[in-house]
CSV table of C-alpha atoms and ligand atoms in Angstrom, one decimal:
chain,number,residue,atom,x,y,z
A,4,UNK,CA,37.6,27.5,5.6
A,5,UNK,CA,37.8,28.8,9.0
A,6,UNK,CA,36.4,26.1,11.8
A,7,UNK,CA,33.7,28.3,13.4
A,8,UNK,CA,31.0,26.9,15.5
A,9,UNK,CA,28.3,25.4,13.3
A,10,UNK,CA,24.5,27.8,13.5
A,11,UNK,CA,22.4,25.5,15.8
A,12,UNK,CA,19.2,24.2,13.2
A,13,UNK,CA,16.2,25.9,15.1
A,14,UNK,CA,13.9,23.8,13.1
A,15,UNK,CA,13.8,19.9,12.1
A,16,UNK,CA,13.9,18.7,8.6
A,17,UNK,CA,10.5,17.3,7.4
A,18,UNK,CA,9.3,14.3,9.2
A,19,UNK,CA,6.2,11.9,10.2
A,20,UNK,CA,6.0,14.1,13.3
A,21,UNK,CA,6.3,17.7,11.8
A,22,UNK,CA,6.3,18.6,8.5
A,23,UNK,CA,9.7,20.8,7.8
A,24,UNK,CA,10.3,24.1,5.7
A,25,UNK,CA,9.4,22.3,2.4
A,26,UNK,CA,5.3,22.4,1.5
A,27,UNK,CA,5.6,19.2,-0.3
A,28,UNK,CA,3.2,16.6,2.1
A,29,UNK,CA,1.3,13.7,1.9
A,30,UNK,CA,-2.1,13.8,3.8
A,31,UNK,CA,-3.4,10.6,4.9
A,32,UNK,CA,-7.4,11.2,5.6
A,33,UNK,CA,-7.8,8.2,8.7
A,34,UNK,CA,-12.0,8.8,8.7
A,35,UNK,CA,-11.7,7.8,4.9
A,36,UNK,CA,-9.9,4.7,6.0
A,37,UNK,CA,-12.1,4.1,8.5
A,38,UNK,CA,-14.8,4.9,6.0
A,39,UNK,CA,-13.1,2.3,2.9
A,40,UNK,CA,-13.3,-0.5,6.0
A,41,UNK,CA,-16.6,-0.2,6.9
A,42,UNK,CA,-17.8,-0.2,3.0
A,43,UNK,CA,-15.5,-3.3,1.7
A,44,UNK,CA,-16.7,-5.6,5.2
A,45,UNK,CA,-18.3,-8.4,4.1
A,46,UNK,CA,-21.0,-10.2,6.1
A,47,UNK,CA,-20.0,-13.3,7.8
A,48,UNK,CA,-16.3,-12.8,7.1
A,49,UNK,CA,-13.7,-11.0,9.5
A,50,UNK,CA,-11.8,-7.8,8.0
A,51,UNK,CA,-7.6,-8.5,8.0
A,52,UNK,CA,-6.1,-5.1,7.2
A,53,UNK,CA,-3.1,-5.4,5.4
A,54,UNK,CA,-0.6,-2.5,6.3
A,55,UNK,CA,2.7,-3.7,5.3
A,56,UNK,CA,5.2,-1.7,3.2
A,57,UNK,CA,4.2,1.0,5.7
A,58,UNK,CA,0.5,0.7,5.3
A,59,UNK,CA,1.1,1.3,1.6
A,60,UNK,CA,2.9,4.6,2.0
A,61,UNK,CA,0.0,5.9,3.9
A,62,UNK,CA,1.2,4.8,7.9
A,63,UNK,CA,1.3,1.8,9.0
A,64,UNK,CA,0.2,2.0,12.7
A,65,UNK,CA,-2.2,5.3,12.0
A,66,UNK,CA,-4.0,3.2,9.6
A,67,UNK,CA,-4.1,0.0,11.7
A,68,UNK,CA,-5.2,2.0,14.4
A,69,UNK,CA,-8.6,3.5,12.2
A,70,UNK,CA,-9.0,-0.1,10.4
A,71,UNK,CA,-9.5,-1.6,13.6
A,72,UNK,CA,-11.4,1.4,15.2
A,73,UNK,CA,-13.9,0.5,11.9
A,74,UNK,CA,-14.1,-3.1,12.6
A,75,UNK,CA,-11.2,-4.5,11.2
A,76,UNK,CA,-9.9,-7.7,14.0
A,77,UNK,CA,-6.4,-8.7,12.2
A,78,UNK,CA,-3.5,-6.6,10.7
A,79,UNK,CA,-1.8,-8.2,7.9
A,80,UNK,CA,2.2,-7.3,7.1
A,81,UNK,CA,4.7,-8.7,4.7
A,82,UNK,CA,7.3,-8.8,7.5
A,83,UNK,CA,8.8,-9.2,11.0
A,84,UNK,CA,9.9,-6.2,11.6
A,85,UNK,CA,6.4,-4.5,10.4
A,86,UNK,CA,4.5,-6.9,12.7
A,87,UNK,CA,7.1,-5.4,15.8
A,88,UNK,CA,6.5,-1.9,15.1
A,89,UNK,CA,2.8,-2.5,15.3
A,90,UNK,CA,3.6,-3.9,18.8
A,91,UNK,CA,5.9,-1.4,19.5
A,92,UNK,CA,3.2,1.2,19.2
A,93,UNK,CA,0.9,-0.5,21.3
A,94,UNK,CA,-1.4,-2.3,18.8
A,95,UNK,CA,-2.3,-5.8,20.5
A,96,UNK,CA,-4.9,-7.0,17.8
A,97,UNK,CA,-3.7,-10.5,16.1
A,98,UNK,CA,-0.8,-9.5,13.3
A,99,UNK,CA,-0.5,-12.5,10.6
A,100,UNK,CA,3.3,-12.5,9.0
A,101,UNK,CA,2.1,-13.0,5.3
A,102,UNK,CA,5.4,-15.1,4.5
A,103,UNK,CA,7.1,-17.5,6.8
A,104,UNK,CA,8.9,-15.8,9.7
A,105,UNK,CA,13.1,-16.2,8.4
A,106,UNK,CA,15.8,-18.0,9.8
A,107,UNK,CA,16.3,-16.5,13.0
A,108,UNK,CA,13.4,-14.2,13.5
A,109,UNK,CA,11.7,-16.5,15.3
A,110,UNK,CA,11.8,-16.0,19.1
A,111,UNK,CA,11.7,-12.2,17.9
A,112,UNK,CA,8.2,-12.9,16.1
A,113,UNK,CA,6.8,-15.3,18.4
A,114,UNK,CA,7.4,-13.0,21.3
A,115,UNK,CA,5.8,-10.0,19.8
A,116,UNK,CA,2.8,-12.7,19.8
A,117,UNK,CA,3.0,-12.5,15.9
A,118,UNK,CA,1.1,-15.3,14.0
A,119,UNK,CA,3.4,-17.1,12.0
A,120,UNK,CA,2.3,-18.5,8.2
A,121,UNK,CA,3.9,-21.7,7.5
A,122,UNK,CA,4.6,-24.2,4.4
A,123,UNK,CA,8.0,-25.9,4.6
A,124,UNK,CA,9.1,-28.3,6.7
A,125,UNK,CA,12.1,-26.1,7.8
A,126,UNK,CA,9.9,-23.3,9.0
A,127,UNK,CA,8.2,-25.7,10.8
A,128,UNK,CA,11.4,-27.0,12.6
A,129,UNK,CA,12.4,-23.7,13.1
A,130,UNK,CA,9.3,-23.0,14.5
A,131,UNK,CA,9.0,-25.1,17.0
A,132,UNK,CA,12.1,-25.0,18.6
A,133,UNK,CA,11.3,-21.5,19.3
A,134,UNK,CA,8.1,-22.0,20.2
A,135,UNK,CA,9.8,-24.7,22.5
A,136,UNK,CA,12.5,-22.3,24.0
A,137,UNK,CA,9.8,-19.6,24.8
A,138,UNK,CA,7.1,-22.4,25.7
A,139,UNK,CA,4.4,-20.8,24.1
A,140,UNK,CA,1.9,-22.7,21.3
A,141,UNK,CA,1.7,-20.5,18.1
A,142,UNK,CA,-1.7,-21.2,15.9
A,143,UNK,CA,-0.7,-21.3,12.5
A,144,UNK,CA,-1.7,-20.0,9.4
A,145,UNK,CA,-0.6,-23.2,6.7
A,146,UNK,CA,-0.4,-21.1,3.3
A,147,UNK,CA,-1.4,-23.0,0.4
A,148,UNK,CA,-0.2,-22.5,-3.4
A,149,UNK,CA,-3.1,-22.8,-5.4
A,150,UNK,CA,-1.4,-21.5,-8.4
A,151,UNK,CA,0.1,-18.3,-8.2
A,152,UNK,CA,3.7,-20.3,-7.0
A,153,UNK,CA,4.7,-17.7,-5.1
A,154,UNK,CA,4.9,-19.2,-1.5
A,155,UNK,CA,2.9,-21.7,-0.2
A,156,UNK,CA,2.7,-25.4,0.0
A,157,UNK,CA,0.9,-27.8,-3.0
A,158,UNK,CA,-2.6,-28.6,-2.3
A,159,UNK,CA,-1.9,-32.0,-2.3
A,160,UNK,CA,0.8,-31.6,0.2
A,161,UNK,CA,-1.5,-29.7,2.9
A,162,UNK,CA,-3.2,-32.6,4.7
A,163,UNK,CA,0.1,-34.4,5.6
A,164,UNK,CA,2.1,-31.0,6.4
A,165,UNK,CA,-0.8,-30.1,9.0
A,166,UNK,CA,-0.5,-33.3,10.3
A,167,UNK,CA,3.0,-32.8,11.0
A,168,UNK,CA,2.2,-29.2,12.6
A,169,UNK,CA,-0.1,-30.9,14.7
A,170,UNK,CA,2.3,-33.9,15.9
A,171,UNK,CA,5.3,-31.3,16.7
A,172,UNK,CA,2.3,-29.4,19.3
A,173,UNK,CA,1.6,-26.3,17.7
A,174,UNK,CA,-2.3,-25.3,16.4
A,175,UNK,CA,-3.7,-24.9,13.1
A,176,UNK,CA,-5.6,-21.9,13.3
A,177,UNK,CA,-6.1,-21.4,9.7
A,178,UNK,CA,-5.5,-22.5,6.0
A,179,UNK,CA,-5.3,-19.8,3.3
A,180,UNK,CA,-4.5,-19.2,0.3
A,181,UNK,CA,-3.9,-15.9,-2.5
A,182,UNK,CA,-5.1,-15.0,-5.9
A,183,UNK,CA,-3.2,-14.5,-8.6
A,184,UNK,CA,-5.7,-12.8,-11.2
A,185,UNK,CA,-8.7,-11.8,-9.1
A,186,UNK,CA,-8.2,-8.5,-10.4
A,187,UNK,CA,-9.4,-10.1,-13.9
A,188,UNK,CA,-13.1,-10.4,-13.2
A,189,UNK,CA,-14.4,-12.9,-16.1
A,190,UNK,CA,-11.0,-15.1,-15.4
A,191,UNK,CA,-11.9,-18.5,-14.4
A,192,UNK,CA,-8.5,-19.3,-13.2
A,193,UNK,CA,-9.8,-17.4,-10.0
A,194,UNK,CA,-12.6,-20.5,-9.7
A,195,UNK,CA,-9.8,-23.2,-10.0
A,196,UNK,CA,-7.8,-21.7,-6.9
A,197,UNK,CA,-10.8,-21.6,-5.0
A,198,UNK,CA,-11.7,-25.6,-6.4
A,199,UNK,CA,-7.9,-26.4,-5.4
A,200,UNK,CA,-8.2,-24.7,-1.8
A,201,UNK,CA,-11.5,-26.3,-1.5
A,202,UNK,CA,-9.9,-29.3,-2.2
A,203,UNK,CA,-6.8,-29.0,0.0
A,204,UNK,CA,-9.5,-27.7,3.1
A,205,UNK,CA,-11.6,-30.7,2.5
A,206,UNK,CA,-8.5,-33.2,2.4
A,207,UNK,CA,-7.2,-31.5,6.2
A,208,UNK,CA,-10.4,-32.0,7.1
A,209,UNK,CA,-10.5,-36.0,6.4
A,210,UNK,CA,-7.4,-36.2,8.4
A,211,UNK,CA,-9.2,-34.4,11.1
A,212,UNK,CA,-8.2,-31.0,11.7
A,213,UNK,CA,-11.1,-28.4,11.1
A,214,UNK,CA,-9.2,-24.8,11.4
A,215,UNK,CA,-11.0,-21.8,13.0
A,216,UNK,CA,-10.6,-19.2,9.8
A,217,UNK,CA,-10.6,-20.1,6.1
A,218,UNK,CA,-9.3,-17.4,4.0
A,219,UNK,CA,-8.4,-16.1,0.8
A,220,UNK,CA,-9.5,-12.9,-0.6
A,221,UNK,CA,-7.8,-9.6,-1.4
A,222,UNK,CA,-9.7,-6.3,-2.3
A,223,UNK,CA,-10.8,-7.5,-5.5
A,224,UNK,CA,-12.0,-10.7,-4.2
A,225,UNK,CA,-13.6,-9.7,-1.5
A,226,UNK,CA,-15.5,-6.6,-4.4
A,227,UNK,CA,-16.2,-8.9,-6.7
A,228,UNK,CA,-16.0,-13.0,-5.4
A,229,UNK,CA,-18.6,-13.9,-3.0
A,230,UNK,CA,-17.3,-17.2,-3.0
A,231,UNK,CA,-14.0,-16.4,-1.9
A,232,UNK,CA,-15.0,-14.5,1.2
A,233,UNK,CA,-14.9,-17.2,3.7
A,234,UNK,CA,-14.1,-16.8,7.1
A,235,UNK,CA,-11.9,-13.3,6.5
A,236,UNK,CA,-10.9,-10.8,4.2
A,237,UNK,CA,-7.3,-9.6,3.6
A,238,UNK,CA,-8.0,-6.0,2.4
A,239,UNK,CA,-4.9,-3.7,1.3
A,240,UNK,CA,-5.5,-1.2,-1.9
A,241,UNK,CA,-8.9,-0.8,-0.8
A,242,UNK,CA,-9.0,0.5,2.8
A,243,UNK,CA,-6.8,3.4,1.3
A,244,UNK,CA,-9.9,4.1,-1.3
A,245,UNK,CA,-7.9,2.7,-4.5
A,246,UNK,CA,-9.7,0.1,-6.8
A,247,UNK,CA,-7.5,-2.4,-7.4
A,248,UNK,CA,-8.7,-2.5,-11.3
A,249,UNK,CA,-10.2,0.1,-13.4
A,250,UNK,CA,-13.3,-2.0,-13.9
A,251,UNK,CA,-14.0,-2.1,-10.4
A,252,UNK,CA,-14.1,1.6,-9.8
A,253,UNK,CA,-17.5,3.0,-8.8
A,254,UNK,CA,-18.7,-0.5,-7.7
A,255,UNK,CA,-18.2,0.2,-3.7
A,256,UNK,CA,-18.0,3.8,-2.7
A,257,UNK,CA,-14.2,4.2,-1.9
A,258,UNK,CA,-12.5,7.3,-0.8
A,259,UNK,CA,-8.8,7.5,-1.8
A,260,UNK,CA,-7.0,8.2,1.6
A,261,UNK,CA,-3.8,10.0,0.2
A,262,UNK,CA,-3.9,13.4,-0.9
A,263,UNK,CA,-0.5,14.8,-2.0
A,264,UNK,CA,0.1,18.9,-2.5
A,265,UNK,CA,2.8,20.5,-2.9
A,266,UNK,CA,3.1,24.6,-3.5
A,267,UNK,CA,4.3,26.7,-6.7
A,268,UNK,CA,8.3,27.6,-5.4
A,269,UNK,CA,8.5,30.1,-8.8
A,270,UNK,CA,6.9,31.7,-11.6
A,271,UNK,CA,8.4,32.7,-14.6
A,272,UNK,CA,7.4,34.0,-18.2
A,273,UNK,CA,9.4,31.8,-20.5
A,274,UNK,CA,9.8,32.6,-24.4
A,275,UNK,CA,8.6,30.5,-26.9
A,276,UNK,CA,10.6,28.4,-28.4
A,277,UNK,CA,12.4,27.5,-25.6
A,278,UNK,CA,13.0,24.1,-23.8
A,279,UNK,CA,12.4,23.2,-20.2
A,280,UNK,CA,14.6,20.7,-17.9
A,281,UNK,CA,17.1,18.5,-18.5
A,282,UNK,CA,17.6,17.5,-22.2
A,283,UNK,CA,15.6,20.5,-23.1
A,284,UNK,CA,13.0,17.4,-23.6
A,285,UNK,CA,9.5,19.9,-23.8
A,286,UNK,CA,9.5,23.0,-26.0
A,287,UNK,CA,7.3,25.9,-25.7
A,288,UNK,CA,4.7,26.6,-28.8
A,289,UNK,CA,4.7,29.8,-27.6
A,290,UNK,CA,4.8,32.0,-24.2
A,291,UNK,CA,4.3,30.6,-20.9
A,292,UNK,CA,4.1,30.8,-17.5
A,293,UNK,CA,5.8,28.1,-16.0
A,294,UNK,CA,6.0,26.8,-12.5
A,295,UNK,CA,8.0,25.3,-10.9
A,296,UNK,CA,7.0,22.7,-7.5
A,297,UNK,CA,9.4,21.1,-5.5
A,298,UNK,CA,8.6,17.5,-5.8
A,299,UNK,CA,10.5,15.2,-7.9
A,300,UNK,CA,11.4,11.5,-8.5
A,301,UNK,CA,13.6,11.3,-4.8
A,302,UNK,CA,9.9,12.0,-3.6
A,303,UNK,CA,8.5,9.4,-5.4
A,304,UNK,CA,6.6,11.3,-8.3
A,305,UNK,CA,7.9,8.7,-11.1
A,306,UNK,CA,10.8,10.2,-13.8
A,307,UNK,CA,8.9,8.6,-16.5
A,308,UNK,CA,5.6,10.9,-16.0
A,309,UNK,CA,8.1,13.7,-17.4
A,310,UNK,CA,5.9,15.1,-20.4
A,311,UNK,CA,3.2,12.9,-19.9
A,312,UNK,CA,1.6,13.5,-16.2
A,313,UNK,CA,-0.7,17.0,-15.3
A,314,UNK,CA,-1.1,18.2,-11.9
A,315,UNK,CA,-4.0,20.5,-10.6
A,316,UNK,CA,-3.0,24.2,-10.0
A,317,UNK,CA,-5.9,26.5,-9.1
A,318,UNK,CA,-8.9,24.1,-10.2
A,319,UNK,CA,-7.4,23.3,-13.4
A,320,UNK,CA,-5.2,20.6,-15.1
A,321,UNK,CA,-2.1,21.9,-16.4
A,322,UNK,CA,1.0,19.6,-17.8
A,323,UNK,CA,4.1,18.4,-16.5
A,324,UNK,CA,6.9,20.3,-18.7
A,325,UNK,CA,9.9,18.4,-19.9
A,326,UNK,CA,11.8,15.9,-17.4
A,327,UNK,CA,11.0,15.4,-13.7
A,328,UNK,CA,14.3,15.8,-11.7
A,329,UNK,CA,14.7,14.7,-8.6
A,330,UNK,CA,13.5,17.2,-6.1
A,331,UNK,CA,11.3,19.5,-8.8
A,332,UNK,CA,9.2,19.5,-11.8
A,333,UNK,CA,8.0,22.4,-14.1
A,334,UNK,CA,4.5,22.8,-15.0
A,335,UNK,CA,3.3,24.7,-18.5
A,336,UNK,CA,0.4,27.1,-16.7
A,337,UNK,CA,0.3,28.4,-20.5
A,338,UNK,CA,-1.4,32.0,-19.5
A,339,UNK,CA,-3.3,31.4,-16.5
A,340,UNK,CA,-2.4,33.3,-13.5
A,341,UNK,CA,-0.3,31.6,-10.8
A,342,UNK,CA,1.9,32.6,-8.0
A,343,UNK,CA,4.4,31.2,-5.5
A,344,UNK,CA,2.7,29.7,-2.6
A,345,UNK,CA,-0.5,27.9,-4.7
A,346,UNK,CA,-1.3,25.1,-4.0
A,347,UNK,CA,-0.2,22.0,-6.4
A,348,UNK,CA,-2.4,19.3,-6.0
A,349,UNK,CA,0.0,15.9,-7.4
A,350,UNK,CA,-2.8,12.9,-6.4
A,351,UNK,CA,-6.3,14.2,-4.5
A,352,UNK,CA,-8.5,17.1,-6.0
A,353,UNK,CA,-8.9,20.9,-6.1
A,354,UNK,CA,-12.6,22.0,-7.4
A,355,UNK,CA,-14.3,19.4,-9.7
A,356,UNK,CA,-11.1,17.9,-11.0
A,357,UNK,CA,-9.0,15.2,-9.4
A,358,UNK,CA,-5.9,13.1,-9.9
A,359,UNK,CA,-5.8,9.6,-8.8
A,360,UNK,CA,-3.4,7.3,-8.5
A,361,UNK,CA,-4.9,5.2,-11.0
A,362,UNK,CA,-4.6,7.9,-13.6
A,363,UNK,CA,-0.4,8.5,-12.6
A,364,UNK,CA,-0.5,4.6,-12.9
A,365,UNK,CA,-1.7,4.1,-16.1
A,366,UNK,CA,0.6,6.8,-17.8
A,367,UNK,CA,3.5,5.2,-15.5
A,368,UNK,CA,2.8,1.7,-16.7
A,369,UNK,CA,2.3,0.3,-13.3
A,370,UNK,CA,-0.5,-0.1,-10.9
A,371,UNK,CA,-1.5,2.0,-8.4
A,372,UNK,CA,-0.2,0.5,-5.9
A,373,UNK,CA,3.1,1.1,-6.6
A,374,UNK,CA,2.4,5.0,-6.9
A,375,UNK,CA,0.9,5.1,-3.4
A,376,UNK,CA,3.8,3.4,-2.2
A,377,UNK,CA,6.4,4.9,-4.1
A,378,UNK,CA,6.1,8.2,-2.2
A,379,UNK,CA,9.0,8.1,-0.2
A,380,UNK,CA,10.2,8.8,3.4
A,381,UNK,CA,11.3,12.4,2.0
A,382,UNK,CA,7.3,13.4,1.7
A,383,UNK,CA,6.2,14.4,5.5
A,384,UNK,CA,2.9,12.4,5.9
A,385,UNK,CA,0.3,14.6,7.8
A,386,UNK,CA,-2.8,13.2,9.3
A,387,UNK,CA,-6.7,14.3,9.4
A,388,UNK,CA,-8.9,12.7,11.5
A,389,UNK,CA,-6.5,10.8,14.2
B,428,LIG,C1,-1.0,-12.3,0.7
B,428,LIG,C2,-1.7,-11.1,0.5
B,428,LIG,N1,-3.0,-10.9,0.9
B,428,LIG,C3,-3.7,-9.8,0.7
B,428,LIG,C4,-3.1,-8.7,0.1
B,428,LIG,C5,-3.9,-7.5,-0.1
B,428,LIG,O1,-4.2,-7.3,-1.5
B,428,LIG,P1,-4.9,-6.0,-2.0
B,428,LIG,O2,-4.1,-4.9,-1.7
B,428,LIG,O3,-5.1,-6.3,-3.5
B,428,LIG,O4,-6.2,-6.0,-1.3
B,428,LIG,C6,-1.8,-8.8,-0.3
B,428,LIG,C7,-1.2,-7.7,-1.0
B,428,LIG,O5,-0.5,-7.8,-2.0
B,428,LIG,C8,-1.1,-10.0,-0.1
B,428,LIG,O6,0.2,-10.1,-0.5
């Protein structure tokens, strides 16, 4: 191969900034966040935002930026280094850590002004020698496990662990705790975590610490648990317009944020009789039109919705055909006209007919959560209403 000079690239692959040559996007809709804050606010209780994991694949500082521009006052992530690019783009609003900061991102947390949560005794050490170092006095949010034994201290451990915050001279600012089946509306195990924070709140409160903020609902909670809502609500899958259960769809008027289009690369007229993608997995009853879109599993549109998912070509539903590879899937258009350059609709709606996440979820065997963030860094996010 001769050692020419290379072409200079004129144009950037995709990105967050500018979507590239490929029509495959993600369009995050920031009035609908705004929107989904403003119906899910509860009275009396405060609006956390929870953005981690990149906002759930839909941004996270865009969306923190509309959450609090709807009322939201906190922004809840799932890690340091979330909680630092919030900073970093100028977001001063309180960000809670939802885990303990780790060994050795302390100083780093505490001087992004990052509020820790807390519930071992090495945390707290940890803690305060930072806090010591920088000289600044962190209020804490003591995490307790009321029976999801994930993190968190035991209820019965809460009055004597807050004591101890208190002695080494940091603040309290709040107890909380997280729900492991509020999703499950009739479950009464949702009542016994509440009983067992109760319990742990009212113990604290004997030994004479009364923190600022109680809190412990999620989306579902906060739709569906009036008791739970407390001081503040820690609201993820529902800012981006996502139930987080099927039986609590339609209850508040929630607009899914994400849309996610792609367009028809090529058309061909295939034979009957013949199969489509690798392993030849979906055979043709008879004549087709099939399409082909350039999204596949490296974008985050799940291998195993291969012969089971539809997408939305021209107002109508048509079927994912044979296996999803990773950059493109083929869709059976049957004999309805389509053409390069139509629009594919993956999640979002042309016409009367949608596709939510819920609905790639259930044939996926997952929650929609995972969908929403499951569309990777490859998908170009574009944003409406900045
Ligand atoms: C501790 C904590 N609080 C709140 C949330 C928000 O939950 P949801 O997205 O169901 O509203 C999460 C998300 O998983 C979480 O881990």
């Amino acid at each position: 191969m001769s050692a020419g000079p290379r072409p200079t690239p004129t144009r950037r692959q995709g990105s967050p900034a500018r979507p590239g040559w490929r029509p495959t996007t993600a369009t995050v809709d920031l009035d609908a966040v705004r929107h989904n804050v403003r119906t899910l606010a509860q009275p009396g209780a405060a609006v956390m935002a929870v953005v981690k994991a990149d906002g759930y694949g839909h941004g996270d500082v865009q969306v923190a930026r509309a959450a609090l521009e709807a009322g939201a006052t906190w922004l809840g992530v799932a890690l340091v280094e979330e909680g630092v690019r919030l900073r970093d783009a100028g977001i001063g609003a309180p960000i809670l850590v939802l885990s303990e900061f780790p060994p050795g991102a302390e100083r780093e947390a505490l001087a992004a002004g990052l509020t820790p949560s807390l519930y071992t005794d090495a945390a707290l050490a940890r803690l305060v020698a930072a806090a010591g170092d920088l000289r600044v006095r962190p209020g804490v949010h003591v995490k307790v496990d009321t029976g999801m034994h994930r993190v968190g201290l035991a209820p019965e451990r809460a009055a004597a662990f807050v004591a101890a915050v208190v002695a080494a001279g940091l603040g309290v600012e709040a107890l909380w705790t997280h729900f492991a089946k509020s999703d499950e509306l009739d479950d009464p195990f949702t009542d016994v975590q509440l009983e067992r924070f109760r319990g742990a709140v009212a113990d604290v409160a004997r030994a004479g610490v009364r923190p600022r903020l109680l809190h412990a609902a999620n989306t579902a909670a906060a739709m569906a648990r009036p008791a739970a809502h407390l001081d503040l609500v820690r609201l993820g899958i529902g800012i981006y317009g996502i139930a987080p259960t099927p039986a609590l769809r339609g209850r508040f008027d929630l607009r899914p944020a994400m849309t996610w289009t792609s367009q028809v690369a090529m058309v061909k007229r295939v034979a009957a009789g013949e199969g489509i993608s690798y392993g030849l997995r979906y055979r043709l009853e008879r004549e087709s039109t099939v399409a082909t879109v350039p999204a596949g599993y490296a974008d985050g549109y799940a291998r195993v919705l291969s012969n089971r998912s539809q997408v939305l070509i021209r107002g109508r539903r048509h079927p994912v055909a044979g296996t999803v590879s990773m950059d493109q899937l083929m869709v059976d258009c049957g004999d309805d006209p389509v053409e390069p350059g139509d629009e594919v609709a993956l999640l979002g709606s042309q016409g009367d007919e949608r596709i939510e996440a819920a609905e790639l979820a259930a044939l996926a065997g997952t929650i929609p959560y995972e969908v929403v963030c499951g569309v990777s860094k490859r998908v170009p996010r574009v944003y409406v209403g900045e």
